[in-house]
CSV table of C-alpha atoms in Angstrom, one decimal:
chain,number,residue,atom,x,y,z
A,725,UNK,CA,109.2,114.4,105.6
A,726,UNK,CA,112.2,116.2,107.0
A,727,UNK,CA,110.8,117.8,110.3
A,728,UNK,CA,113.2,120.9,111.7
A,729,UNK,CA,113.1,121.7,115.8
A,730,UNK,CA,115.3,125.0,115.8
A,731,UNK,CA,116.5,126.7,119.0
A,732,UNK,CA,113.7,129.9,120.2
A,733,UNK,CA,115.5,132.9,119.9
A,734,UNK,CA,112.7,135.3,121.6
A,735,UNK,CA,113.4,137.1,124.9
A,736,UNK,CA,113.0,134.5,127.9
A,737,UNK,CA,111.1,131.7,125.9
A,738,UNK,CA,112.6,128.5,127.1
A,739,UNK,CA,110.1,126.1,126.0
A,740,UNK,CA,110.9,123.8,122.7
A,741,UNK,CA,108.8,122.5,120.0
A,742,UNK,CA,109.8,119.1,120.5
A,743,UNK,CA,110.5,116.7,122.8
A,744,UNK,CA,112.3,113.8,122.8
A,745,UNK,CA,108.9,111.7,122.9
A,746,UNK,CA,107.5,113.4,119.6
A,747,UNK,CA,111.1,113.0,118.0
A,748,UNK,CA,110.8,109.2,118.7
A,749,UNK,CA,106.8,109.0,117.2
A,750,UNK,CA,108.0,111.1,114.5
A,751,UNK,CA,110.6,109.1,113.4
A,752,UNK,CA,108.4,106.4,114.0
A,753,UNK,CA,106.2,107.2,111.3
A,754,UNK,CA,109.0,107.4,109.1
A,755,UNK,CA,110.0,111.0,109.3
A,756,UNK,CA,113.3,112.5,109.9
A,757,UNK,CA,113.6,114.9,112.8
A,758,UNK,CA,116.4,117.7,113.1
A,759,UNK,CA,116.9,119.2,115.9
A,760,UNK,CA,119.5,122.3,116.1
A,761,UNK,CA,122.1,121.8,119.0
A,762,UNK,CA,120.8,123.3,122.5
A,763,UNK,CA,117.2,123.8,121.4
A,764,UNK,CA,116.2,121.6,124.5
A,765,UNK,CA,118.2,122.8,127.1
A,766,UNK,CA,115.7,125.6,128.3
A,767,UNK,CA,113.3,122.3,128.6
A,768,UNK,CA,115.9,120.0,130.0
A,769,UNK,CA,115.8,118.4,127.2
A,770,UNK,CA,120.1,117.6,126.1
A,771,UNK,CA,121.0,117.1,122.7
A,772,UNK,CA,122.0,113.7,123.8
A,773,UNK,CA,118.3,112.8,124.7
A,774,UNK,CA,117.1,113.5,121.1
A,775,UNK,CA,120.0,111.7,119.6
A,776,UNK,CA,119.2,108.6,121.7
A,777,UNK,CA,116.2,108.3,120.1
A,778,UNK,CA,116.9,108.6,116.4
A,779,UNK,CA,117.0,112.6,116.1
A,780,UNK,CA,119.5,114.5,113.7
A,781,UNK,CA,121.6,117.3,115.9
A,782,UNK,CA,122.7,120.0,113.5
A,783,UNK,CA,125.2,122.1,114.2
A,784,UNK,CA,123.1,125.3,113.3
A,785,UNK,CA,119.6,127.0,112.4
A,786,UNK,CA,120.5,127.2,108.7
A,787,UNK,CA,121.6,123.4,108.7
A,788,UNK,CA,118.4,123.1,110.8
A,789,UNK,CA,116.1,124.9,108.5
A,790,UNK,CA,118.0,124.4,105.4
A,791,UNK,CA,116.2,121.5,104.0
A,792,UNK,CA,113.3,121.0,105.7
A,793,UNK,CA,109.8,119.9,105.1
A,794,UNK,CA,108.0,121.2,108.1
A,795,UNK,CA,109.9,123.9,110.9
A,796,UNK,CA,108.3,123.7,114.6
A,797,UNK,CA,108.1,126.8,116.7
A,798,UNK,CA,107.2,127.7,120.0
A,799,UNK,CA,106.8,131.4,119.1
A,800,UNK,CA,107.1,133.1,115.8
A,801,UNK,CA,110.2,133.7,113.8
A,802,UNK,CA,112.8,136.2,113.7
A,803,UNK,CA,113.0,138.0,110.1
A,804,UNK,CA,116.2,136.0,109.7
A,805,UNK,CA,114.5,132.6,110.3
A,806,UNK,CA,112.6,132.9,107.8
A,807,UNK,CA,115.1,133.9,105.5
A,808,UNK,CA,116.7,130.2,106.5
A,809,UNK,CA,113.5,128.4,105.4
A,810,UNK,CA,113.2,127.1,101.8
A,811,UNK,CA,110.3,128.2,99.7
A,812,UNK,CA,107.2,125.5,100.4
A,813,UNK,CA,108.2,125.1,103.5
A,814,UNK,CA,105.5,124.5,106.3
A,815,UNK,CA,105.9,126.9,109.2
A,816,UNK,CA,104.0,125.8,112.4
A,817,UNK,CA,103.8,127.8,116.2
A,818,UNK,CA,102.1,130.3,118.3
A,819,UNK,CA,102.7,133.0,115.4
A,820,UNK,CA,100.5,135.8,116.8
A,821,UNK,CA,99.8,136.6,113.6
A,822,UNK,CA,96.4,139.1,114.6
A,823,UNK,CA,99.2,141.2,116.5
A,824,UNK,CA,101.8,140.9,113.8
A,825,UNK,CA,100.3,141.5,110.0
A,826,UNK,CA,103.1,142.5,108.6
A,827,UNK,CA,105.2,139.5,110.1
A,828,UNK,CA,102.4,137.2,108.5
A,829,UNK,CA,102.9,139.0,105.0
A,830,UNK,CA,106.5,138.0,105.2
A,831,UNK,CA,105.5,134.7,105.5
A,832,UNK,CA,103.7,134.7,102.3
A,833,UNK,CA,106.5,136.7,100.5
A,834,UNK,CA,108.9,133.9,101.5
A,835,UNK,CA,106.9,131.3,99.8
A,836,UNK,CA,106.2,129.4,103.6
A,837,UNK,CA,102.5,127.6,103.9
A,838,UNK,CA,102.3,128.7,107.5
A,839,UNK,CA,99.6,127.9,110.6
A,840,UNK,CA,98.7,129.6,113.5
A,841,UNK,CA,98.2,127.1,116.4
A,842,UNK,CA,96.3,129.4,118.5
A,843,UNK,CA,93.8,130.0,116.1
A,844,UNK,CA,93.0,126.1,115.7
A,845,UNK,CA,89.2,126.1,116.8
A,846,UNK,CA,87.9,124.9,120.3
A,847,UNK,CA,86.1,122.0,119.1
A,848,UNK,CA,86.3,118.1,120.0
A,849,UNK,CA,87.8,117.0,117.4
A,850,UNK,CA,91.0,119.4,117.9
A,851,UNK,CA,91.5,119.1,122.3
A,852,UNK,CA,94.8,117.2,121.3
A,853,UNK,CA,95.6,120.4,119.1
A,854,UNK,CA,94.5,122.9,122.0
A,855,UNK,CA,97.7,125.0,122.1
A,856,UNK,CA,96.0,128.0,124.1
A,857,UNK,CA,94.7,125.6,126.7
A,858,UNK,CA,97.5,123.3,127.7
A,859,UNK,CA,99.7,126.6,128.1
A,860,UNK,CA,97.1,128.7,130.0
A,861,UNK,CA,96.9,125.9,132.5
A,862,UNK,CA,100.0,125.9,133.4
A,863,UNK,CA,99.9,129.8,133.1
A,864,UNK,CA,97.3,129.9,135.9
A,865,UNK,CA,98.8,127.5,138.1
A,866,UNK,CA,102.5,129.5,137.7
A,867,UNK,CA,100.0,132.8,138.6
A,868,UNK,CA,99.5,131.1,142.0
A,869,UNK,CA,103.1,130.9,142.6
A,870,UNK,CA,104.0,133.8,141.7
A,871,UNK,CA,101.0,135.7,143.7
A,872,UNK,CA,102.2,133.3,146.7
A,873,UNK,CA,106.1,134.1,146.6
A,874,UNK,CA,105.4,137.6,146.4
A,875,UNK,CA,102.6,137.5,149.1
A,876,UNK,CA,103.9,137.9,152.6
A,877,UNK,CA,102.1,136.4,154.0
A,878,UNK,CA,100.7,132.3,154.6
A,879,UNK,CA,98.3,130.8,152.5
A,880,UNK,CA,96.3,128.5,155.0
A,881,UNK,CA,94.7,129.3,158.4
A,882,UNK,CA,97.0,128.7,160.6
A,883,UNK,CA,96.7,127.6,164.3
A,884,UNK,CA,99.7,127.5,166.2
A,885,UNK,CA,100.9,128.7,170.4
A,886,UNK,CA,101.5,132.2,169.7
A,887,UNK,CA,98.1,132.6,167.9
A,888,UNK,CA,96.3,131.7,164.9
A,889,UNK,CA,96.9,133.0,161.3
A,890,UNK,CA,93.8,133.6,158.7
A,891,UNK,CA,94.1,131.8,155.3
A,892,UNK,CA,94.3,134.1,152.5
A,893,UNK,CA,91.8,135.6,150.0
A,894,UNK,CA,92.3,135.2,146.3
A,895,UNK,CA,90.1,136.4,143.7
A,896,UNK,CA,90.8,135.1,140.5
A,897,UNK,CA,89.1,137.0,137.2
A,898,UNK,CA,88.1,135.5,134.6
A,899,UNK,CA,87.4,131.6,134.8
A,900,UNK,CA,88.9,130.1,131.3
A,901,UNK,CA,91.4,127.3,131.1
A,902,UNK,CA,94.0,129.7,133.0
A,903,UNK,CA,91.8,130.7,135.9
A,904,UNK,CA,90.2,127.6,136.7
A,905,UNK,CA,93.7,126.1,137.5
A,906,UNK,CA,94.4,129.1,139.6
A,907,UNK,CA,91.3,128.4,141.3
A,908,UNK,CA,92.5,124.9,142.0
A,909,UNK,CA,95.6,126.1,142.7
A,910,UNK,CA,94.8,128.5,145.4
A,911,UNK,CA,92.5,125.9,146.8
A,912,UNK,CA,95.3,123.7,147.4
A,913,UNK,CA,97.4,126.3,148.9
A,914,UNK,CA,94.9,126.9,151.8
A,915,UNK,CA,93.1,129.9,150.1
A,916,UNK,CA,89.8,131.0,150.3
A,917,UNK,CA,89.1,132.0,146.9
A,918,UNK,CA,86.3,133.7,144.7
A,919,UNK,CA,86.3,134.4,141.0
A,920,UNK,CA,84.2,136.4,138.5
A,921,UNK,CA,84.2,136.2,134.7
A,922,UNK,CA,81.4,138.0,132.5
A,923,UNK,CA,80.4,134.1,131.2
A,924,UNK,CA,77.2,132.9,133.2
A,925,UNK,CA,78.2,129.2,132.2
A,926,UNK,CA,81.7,129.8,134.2
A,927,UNK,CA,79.9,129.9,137.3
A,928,UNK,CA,79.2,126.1,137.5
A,929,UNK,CA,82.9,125.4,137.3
A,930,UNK,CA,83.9,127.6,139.1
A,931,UNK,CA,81.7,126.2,142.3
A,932,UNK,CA,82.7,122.7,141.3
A,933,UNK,CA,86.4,123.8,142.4
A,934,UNK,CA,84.8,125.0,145.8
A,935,UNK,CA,85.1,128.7,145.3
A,936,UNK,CA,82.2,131.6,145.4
A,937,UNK,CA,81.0,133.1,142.1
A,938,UNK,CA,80.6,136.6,141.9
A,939,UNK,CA,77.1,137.3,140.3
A,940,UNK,CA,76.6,140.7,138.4
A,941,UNK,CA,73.7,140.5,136.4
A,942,UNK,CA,72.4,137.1,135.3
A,943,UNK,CA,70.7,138.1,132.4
A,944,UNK,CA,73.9,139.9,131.3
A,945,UNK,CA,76.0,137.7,132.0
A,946,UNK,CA,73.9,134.6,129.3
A,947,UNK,CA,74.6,136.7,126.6
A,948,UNK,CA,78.5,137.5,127.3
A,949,UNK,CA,80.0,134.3,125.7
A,950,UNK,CA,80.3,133.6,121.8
A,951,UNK,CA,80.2,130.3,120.2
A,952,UNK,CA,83.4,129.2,120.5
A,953,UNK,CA,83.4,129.3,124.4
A,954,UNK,CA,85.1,132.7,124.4
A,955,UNK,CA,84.4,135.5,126.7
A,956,UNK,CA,82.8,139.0,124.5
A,957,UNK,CA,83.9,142.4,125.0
A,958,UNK,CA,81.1,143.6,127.6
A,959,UNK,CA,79.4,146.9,127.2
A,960,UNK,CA,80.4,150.3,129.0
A,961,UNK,CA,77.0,149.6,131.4
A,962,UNK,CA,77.9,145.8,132.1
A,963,UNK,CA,81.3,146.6,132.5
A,964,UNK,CA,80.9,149.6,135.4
A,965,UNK,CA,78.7,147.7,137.4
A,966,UNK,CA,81.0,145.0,137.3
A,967,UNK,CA,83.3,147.2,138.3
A,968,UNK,CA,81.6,148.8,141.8
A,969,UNK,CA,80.7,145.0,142.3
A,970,UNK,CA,84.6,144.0,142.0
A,971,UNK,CA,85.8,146.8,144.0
A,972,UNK,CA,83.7,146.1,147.2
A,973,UNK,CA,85.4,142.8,146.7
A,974,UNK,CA,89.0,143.9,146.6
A,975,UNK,CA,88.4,145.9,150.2
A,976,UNK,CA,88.9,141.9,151.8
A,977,UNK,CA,91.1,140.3,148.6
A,978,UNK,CA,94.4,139.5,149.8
A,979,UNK,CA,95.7,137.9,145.9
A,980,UNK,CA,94.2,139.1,142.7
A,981,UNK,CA,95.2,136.7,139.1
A,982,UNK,CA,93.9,138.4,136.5
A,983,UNK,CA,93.2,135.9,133.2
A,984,UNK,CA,90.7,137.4,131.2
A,985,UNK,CA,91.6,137.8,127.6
A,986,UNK,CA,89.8,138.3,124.2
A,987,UNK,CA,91.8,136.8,120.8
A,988,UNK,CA,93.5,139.3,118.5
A,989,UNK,CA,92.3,142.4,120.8
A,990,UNK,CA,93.6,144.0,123.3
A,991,UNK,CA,93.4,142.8,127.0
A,992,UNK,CA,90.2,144.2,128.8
A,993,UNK,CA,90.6,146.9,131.5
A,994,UNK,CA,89.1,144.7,134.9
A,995,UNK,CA,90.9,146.7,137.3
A,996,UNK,CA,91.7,150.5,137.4
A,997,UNK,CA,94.1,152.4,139.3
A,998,UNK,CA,90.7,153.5,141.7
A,999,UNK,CA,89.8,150.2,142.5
A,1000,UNK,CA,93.4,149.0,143.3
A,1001,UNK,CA,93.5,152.2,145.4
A,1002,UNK,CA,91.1,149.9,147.6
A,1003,UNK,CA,93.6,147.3,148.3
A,1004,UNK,CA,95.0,146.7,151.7
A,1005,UNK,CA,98.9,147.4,151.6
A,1006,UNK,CA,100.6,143.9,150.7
A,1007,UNK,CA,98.0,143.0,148.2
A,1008,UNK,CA,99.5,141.4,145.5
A,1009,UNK,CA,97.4,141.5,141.9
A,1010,UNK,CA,98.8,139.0,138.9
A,1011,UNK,CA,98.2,140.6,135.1
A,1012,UNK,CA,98.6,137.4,132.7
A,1013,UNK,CA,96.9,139.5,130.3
A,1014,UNK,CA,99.8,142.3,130.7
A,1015,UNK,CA,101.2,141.0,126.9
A,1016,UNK,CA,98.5,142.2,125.7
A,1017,UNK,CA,97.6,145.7,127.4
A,1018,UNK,CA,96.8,144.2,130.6
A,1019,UNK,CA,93.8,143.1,132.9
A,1020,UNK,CA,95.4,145.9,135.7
A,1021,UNK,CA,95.2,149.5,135.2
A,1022,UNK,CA,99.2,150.6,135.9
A,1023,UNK,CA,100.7,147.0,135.1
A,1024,UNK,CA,104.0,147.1,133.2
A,1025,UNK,CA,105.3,144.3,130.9
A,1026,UNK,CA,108.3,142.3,133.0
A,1027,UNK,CA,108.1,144.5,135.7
A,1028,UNK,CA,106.6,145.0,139.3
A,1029,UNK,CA,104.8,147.6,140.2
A,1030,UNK,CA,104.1,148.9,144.0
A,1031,UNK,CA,101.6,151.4,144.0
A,1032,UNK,CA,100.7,154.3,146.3
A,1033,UNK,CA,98.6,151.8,148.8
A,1034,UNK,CA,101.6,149.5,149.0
A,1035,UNK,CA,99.7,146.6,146.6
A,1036,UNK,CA,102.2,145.6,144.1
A,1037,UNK,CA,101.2,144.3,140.6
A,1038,UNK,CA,103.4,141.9,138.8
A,1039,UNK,CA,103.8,141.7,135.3
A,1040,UNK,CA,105.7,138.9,134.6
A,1041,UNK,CA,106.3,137.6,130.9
A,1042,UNK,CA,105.8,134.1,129.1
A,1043,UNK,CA,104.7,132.3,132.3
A,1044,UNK,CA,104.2,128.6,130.6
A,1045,UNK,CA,108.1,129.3,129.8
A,1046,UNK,CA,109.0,129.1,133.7
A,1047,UNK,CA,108.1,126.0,133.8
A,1048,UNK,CA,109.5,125.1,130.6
A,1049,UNK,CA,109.8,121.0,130.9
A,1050,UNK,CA,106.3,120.4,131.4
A,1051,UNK,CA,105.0,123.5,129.2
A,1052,UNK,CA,107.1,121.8,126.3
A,1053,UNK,CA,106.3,118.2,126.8
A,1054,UNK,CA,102.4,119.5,126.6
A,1055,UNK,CA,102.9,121.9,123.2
A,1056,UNK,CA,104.8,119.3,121.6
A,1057,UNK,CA,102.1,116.7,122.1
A,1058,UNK,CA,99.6,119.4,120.6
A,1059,UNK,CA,101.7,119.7,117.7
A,1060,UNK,CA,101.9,115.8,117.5
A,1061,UNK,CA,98.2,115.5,116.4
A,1062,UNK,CA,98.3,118.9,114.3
A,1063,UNK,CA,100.8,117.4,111.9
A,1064,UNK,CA,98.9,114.0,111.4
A,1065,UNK,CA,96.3,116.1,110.2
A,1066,UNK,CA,98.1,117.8,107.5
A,1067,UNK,CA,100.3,114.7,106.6
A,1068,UNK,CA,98.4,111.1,104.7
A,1069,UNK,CA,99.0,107.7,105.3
A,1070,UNK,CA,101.9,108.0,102.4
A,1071,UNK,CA,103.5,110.3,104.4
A,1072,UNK,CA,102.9,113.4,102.2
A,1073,UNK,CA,101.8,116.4,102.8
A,1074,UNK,CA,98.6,117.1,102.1
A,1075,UNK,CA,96.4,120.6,103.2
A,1076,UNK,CA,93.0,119.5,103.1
A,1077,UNK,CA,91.1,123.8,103.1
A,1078,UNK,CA,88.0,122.4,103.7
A,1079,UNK,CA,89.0,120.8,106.8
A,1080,UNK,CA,87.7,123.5,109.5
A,1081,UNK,CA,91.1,123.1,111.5
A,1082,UNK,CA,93.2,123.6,108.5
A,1083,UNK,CA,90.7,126.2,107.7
A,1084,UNK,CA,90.8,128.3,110.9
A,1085,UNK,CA,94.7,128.1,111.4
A,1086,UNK,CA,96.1,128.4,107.9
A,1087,UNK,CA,97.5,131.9,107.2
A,1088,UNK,CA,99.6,132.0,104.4
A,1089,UNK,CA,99.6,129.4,101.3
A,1090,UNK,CA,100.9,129.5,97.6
A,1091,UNK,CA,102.5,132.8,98.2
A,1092,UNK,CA,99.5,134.7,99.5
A,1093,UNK,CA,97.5,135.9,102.5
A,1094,UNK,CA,94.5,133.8,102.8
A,1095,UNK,CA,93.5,133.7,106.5
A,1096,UNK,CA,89.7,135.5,106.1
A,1097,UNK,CA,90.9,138.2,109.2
A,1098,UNK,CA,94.1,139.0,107.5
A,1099,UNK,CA,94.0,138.6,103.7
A,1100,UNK,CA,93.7,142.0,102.1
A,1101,UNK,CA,94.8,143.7,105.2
């Protein structure tokens, strides 16, 4: 199979879909690997270090996508991408394709088989494929950072001649892949930290990483997570007294990284503009979620906010992309163990539908819709 690696042209994605470790195992199973020049810089990753291990560098996307069997993507194509690929063509990334329709219709139009890797199930059998986790870790742990640069003040208590300085209090919502590294994180840093999520099962976890749960309703809070280990939307009641119980909690809260998100919707509403109104001036709140609406009432895609209080709320973009090297080195590994699913021991390609991780990512085949959420849409 002829396997293409082309350069991401979206706005601040520096991550690639490659790295010159998959290249190498690619090739190694007898496939040819072209990568366009530069794709890897973002990553750290030269031309020269995909070369060295067997890699084809072409000079440009179209020679890139051109001829090949499978494409690799970090995010989804641009309209004239996919005008490059070559009808049968096997289309694989983080396609969004709940927030994009229209963009997935395309895909069928141009003849492209095409999967969603965030939509690949949270089983056992697919934690190699886990595209959603091994980025939302390094999401939460960037989240830290970011809170910590933009904090002024010190992490850890303190003790020095002139007088001793309190650690700082992080509260970290919603306790998934993302905020249980922020968690750790913040630990690490000197923090004292407490989290919430609307997922009794979270609570557990979150004690094992030595911070303090905050319990709503127990009852509640059993029935708030589907089968898949997602978090449901909670109801108006649930979600008000979580609410007062969050805001009495933000009065001493230093930090706030806000994680919680719900696939193909919009981004809860955890924190409104009243409860922030609580924070002490210099508070700092962290919207991961502000791609898709936002966990903060008031937080603004790429921007920071400062509100009337003095907190500010930052709503940085593509976090996994800051750190790029490791972010890449993870997602191409993911995609690693997606394609020897979809690939036999001949080294063809072979799309097995009643294979429940085929099943869940596929979108488009054959020139048609056929992902159950989006066909007929």
């Amino acid at each position: 199979m002829r396997i293409a690696v082309p350069k991401e042209r979206r706005l601040q994605e520096r991550r690639v879909a490659a790295s010159p470790d998959t290249v190498k195992r690619l090739i190694g199973m007898g496939h040819e690997v072209v990568v366009e020049t530069g794709a890897g810089v973002g990553a750290a990753f030269p031309d020269s270090a995909y070369s060295a291990v067997g890699g084809t560098i072409a000079n440009s996307e179209a020679d890139a996508l051109g001829a090949a069997d499978i494409v690799l993507k970090v995010q989804r194509p641009e309209p004239q991408e996919v005008g490059m690929m070559r009808r049968g063509a096997v289309l694989i990334g983080m396609l969004s394709p709940l927030q994009n329709p229209d963009e997935v219709k395309a895909y069928a139009a141009a003849g492209l088989t095409s999967f969603a890797m965030e939509l690949v199930p949270r089983i056992t059998r697919a934690q190699a494929m886990d595209v959603l986790s091994s980025q939302a870790n390094l999401a939460g742990y960037r989240a830290v950072l970011e809170g910590a640069v933009a904090f002024g003040r010190a992490f850890p208590m303190m003790m020095t001649a002139a007088g001793t300085i309190a650690p700082a209090r992080v509260l970290v919502m919603g306790a998934g892949v993302a905020g249980l590294q922020a968690i750790a994180t913040a630990r690490r840093l000197g923090a004292i930290v407490s989290a919430t999520d609307v997922r009794l099962a979270a609570k557990e976890q979150v004690e094992s990483l030595g911070a303090t749960f905050l319990v709503v309703d127990v009852e509640a809070m059993k029935q708030m997570e589907t089968a898949g280990g997602y978090a449901k939307e909670m109801g108006e009641d649930f979600a008000r007294r979580q609410r007062e119980h969050i805001t009495e909690a933000l009065k001493k809260t230093d930090i706030v990284i806000c994680t919680a998100l719900i696939p193909g919707r919009k981004a809860p509403v955890l924190i409104t503009k009243e409860m922030i109104a609580v924070m002490r001036p210099g508070s700092i709140v962290v919207d991961l979620a502000v791609e898709q609406g936002g966990n903060a009432e008031g937080s603004r895609p790429g921007e920071e906010v400062v509100t009337e209080n003095g907190a500010t709320i930052l709503g940085h973009l593509n976090l996994p992309s800051h750190i790029a090297v490791d972010a890449s080195q993870l997602y191409a590994k993911n995609l690693l163990a997606f394609i020897g699913l979809i690939i036999d021991k001949d080294k063809a390609l072979k799309i097995d539908t009643a294979d429940e991780i085929i099943k869940a990512s596929l979108l488009t085949q054959d020139g048609a819709v056929v992902h159950p959420q989006l066909a007929g849409a």
